[in-house]
Short mmCIF file of C-alpha atoms in Angstrom, two decimals:
data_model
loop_
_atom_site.label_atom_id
_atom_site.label_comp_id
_atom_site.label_asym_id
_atom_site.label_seq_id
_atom_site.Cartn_x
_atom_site.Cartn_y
_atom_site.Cartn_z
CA UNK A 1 320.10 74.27 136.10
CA UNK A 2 317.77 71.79 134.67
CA UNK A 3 314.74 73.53 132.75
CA UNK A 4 312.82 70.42 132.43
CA UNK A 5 312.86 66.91 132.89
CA UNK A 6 311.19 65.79 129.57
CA UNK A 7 313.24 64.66 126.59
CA UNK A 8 312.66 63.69 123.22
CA UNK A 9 315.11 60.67 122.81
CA UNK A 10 315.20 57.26 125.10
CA UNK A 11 318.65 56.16 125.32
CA UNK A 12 318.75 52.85 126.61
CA UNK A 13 321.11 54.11 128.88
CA UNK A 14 318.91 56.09 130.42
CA UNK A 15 314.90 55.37 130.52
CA UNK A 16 312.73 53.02 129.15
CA UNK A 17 311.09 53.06 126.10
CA UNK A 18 307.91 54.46 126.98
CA UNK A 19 309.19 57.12 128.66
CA UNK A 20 309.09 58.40 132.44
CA UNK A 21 306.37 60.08 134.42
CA UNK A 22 307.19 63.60 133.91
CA UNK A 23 306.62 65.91 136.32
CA UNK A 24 303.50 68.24 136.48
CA UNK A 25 303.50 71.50 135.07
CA UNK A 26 302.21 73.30 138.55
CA UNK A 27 305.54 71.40 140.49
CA UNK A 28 308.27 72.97 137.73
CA UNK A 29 309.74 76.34 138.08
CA UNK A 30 308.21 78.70 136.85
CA UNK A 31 310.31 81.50 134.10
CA UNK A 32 310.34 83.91 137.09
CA UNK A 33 311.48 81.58 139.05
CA UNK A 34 314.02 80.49 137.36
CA UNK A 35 315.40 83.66 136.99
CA UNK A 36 314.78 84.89 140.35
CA UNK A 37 317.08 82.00 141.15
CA UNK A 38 319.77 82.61 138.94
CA UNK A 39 319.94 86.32 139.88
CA UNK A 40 319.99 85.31 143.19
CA UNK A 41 323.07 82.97 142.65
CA UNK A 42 325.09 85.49 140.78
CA UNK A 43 324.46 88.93 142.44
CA UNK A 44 324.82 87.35 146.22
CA UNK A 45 326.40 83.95 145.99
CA UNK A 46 328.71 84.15 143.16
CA UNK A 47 327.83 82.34 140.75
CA UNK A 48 330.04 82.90 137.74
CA UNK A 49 328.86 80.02 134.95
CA UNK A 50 325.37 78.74 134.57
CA UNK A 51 324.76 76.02 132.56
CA UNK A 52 321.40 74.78 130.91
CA UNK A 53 320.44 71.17 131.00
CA UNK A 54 317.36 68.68 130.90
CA UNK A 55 315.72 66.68 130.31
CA UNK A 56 315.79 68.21 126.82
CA UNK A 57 316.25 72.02 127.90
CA UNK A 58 315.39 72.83 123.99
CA UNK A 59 311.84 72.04 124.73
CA UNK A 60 311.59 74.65 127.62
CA UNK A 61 308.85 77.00 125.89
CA UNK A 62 310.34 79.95 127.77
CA UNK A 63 314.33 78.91 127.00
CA UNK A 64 315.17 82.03 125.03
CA UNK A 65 313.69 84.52 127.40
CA UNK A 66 315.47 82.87 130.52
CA UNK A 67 319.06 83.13 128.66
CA UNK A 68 318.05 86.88 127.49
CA UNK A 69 317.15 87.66 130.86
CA UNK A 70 320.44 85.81 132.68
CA UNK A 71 322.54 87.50 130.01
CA UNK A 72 321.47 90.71 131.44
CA UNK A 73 322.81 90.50 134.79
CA UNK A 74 325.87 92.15 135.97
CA UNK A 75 328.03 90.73 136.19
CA UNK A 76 327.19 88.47 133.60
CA UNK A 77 327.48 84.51 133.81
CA UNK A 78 328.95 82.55 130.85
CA UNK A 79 325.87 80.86 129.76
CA UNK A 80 325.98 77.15 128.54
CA UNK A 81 323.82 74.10 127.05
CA UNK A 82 323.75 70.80 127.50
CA UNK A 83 321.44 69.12 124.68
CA UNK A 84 320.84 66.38 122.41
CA UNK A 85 321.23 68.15 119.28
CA UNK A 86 317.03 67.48 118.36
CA UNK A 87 316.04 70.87 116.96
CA UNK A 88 319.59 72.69 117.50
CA UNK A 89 319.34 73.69 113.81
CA UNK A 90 316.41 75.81 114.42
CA UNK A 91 317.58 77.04 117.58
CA UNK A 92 321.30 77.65 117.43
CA UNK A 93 321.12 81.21 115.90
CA UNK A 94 318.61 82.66 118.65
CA UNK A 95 320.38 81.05 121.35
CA UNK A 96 323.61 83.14 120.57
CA UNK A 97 321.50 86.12 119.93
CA UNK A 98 319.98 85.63 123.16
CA UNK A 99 323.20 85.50 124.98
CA UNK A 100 324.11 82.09 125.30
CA UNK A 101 327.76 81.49 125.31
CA UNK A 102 328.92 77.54 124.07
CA UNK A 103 326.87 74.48 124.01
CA UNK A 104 327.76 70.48 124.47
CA UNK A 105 325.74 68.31 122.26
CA UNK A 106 325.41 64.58 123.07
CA UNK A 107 326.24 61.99 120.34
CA UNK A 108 327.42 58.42 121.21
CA UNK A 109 327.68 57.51 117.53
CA UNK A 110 328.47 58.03 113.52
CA UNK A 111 326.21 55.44 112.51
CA UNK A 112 322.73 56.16 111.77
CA UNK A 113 321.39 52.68 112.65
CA UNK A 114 323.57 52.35 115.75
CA UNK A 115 322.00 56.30 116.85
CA UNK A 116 318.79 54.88 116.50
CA UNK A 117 319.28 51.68 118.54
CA UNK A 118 320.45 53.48 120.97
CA UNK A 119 317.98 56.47 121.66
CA UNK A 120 314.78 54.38 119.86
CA UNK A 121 314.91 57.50 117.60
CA UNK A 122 315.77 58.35 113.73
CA UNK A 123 317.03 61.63 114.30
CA UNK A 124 320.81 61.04 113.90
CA UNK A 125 320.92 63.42 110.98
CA UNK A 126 319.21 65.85 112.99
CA UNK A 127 322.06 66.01 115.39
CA UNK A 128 324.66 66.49 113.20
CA UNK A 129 323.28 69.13 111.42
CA UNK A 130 322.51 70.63 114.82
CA UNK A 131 326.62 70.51 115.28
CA UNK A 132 327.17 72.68 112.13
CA UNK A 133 323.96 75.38 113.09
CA UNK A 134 326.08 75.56 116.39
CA UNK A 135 329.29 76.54 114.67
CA UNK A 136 328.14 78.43 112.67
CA UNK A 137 326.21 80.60 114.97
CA UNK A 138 329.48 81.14 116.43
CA UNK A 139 328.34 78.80 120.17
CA UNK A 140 332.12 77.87 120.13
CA UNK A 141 334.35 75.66 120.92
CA UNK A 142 331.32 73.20 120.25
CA UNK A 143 331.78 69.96 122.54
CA UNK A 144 330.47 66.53 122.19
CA UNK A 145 329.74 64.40 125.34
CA UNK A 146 330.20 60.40 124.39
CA UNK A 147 329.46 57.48 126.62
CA UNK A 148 331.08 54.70 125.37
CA UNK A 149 329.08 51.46 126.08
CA UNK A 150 330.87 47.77 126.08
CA UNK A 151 329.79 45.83 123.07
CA UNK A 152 327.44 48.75 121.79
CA UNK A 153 329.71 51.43 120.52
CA UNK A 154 333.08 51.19 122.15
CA UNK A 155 334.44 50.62 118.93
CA UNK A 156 334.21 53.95 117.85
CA UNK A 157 336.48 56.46 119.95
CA UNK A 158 338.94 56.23 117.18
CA UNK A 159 336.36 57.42 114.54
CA UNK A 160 334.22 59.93 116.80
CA UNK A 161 337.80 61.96 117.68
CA UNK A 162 338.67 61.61 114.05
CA UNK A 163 334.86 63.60 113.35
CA UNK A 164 335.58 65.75 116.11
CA UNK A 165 338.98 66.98 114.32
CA UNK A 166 337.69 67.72 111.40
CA UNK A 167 334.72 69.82 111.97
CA UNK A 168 336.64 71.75 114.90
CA UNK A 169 334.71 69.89 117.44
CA UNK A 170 335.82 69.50 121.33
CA UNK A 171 335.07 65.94 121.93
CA UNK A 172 334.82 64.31 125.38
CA UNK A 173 334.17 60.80 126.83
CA UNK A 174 332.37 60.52 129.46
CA UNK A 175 332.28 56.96 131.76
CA UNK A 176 328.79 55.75 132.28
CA UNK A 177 327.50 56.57 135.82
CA UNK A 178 325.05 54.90 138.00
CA UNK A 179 322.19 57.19 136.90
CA UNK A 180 319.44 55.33 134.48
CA UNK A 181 316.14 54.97 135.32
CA UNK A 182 316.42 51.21 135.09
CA UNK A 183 318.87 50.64 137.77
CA UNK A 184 320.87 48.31 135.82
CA UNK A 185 324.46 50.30 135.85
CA UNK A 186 327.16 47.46 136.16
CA UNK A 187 330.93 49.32 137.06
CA UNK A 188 332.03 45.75 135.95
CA UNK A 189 330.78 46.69 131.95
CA UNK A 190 332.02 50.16 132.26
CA UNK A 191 334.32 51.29 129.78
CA UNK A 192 336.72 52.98 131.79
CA UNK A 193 339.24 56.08 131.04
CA UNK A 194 341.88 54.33 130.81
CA UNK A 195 340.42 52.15 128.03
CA UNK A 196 339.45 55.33 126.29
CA UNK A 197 342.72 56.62 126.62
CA UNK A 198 344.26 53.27 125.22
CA UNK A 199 341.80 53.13 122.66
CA UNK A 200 342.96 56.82 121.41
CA UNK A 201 346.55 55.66 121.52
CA UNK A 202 347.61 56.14 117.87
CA UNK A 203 346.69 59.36 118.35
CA UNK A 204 350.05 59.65 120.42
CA UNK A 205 348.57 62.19 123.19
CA UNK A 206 350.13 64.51 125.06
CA UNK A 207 349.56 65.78 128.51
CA UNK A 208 347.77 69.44 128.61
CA UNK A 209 349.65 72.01 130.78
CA UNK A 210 346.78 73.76 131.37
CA UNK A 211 345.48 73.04 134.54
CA UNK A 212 341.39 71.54 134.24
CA UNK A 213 340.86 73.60 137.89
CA UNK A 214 338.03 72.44 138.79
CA UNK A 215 336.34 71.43 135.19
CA UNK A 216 335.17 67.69 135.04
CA UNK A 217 337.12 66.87 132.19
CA UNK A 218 341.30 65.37 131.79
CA UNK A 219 342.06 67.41 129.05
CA UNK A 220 345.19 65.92 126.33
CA UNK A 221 346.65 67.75 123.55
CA UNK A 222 346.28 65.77 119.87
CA UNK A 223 349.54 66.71 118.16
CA UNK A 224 348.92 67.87 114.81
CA UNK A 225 345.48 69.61 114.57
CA UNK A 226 343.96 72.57 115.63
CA UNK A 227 340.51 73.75 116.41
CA UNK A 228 337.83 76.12 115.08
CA UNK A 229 339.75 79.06 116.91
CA UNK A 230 343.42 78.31 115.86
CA UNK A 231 344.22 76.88 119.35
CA UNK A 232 345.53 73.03 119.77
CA UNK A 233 342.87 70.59 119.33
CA UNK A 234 341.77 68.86 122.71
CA UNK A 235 340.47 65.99 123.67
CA UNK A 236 338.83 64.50 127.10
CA UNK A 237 338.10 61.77 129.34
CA UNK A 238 335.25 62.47 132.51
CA UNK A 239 336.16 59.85 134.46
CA UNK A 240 333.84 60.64 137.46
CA UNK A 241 333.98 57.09 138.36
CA UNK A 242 337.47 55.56 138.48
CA UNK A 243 339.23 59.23 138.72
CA UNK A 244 336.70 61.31 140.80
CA UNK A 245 337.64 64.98 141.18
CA UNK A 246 334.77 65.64 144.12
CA UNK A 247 337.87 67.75 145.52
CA UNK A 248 337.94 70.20 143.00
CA UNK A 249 334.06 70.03 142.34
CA UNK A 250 332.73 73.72 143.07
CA UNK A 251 328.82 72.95 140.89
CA UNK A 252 325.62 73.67 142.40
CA UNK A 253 322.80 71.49 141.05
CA UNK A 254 319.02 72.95 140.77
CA UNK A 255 316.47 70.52 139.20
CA UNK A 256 313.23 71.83 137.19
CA UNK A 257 310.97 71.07 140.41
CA UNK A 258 313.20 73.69 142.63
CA UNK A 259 315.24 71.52 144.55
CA UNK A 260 319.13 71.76 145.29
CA UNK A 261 321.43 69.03 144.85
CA UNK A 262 325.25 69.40 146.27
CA UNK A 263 326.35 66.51 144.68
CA UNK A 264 325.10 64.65 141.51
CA UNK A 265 325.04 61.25 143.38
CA UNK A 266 323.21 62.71 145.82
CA UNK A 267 320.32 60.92 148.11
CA UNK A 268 319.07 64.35 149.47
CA UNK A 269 317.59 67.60 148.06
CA UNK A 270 317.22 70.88 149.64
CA UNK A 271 313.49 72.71 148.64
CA UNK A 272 313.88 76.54 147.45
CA UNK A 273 310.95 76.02 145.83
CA UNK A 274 308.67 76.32 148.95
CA UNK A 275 310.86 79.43 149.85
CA UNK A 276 309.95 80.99 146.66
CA UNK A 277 306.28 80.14 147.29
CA UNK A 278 305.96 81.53 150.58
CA UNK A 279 307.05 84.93 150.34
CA UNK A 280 311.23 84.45 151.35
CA UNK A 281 313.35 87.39 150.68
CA UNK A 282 316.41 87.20 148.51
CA UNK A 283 318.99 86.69 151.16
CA UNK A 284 316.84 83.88 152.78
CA UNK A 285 316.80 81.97 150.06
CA UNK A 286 320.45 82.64 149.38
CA UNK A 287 321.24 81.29 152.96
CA UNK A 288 319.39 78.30 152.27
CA UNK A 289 320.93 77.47 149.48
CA UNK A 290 324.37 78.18 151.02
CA UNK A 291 322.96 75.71 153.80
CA UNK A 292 322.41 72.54 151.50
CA UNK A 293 325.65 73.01 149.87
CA UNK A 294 327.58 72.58 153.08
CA UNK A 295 325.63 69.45 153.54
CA UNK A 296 328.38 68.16 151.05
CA UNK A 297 330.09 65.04 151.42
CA UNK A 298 333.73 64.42 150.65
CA UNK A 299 332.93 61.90 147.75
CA UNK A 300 330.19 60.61 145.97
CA UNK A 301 331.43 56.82 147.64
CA UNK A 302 330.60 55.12 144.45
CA UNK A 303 333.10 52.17 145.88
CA UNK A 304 331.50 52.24 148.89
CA UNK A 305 329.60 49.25 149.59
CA UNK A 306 326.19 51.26 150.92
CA UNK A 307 326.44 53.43 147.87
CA UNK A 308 323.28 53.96 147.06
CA UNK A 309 321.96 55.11 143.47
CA UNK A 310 320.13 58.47 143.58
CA UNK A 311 316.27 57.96 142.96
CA UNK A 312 315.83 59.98 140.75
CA UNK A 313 317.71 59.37 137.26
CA UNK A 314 319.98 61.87 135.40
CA UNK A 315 316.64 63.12 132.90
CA UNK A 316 315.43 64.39 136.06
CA UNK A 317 318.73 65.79 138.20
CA UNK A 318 320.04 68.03 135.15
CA UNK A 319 323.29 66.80 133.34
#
């Protein structure tokens, strides 16, 4: 569920440096909305996980309230967070207060000056003390998404698994997708999995037994540590690209304008937004949601040659 598509980095990787054109106020969800939604997908569709995304979801005014409220229903979701660590300090202790459950912060880098090439923002040390409010506020097992970039920081998997190990940190890599603004993704620069996976080799990984059902992430044991809980330390590779798992995918996307994506590569969106607006019951927008998600396709066809990239990027789909 994406609570807004407005962030407060710009990651090359994703928009340019002045920013996008955000959406208007009057076309996002509104609170009640949001939470008529989510009700909706847990009491009568099933929902059993909802996670919070952006955009920057920690600049949703109303972010607290939302989680309060979704931590209410019964049965209750596991609430999560997707964020960039920019103002997590601050926030980490009302967030679990509020209900949420575990949160994934983004960081693509140790270095300072690499952070801030990268995102065209100083706020590196913000981020990692957002990482240690999170722990402490007990939003565990904290995870850390990383893309690795060729020739920008694909140097570092050694060193960011070797962080993630000692704080108690869940770290997974994530393979670039076809999803910037720019339209400049080239699978051909890509660092792959299996380049993560040999670049973590002295690590001497093992194989997880437990099964990732139908999570994103190839999980692997790292012999020899253990994390915040006591439990073997983990680390993970989403290879959505050259090891897609569309099978096993059972996620529902909602963006912050009200509109239902089955797929994150998506070309097509399905509009509950006009059925909240015009007066649909609950179970008619529950059937129309059920509708657009068996609009599915088999696969994303990112090897297809009439792939085409989703217009709008990941900021404003909700990662």
């Amino acid at each position: 569920m994406s609570l807004t598509d407005r962030c407060n980095l710009r990651c090359t990787y994703c928009m340019p440096e002045e920013g996008l054109a955000w959406l208007p106020r009057e076309e996002q969800l509104t609170d009640d909305e949001l939470g008529r939604l989510i009700r909706i997908g847990v009491s009568i569709l099933g929902i059993t996980e909802v996670r919070f995304t952006g955009g920057e979801p920690l600049l949703r005014r109303g972010l607290i309230g939302i989680i309060q409220a979704s931590a209410a229903l019964s049965p209750r979701p596991r609430l999560m967070l997707t964020t960039n660590g920019i103002g997590l300090e601050r926030m980490a202790a009302p967030l679990r207060e509020a209900g949420l459950d575990r949160i994934n912060v983004s960081l693509d880098t140790l270095d300072p000056e690499r952070f801030q090439a990268l995102t065209r923002r100083d706020r590196h040390a913000d981020v990692l003390r957002g990482l240690a409010a999170a722990a402490e506020a007990g939003l565990t097992p904290v995870k850390i998404n990383t893309v690795l970039m060729r020739g920008i920081n694909d140097d570092e998997a050694p060193e960011l698994l070797r962080f993630a190990l000692a704080h108690g940190y869940q770290l997974r890599f994530i393979e670039q997708m076809p999803l910037d603004a720019q339209h400049r993704w080239d699978r051909h620069t890509m660092v792959t999995g299996e380049e993560i996976l040999a670049a973590l080799a002295p690590f001497d990984l093992q194989p997880d037994s437990v099964s990732r059902g139908t999570a994103p992430a190839e999980t692997w044991l790292v012999p020899g540590h253990v994390d915040a809980a006591g439990e073997p330390a983990r680390v993970g590779v989403i290879a959505s690209v050259t090891r897609p798992f569309c099978g096993d995918c059972d996620r529902t996307r909602l963006t912050a304008d009200g509109q239902i994506r089955n797929c994150l590569f998506a070309t097509e969106e399905s509009d509950l937004r006009k059925l909240l607006r015009t007066g649909a019951t609950d179970d008619e927008i529950a059937a129309g949601w059920q509708i657009a998600m068996r609009g599915k396709r088999a696969g994303h066809g990112i090897d297809d040659p009439s792939f085409l990239q989703p217009a709008r990027p990941m900021s404003a789909i909700g990662g």
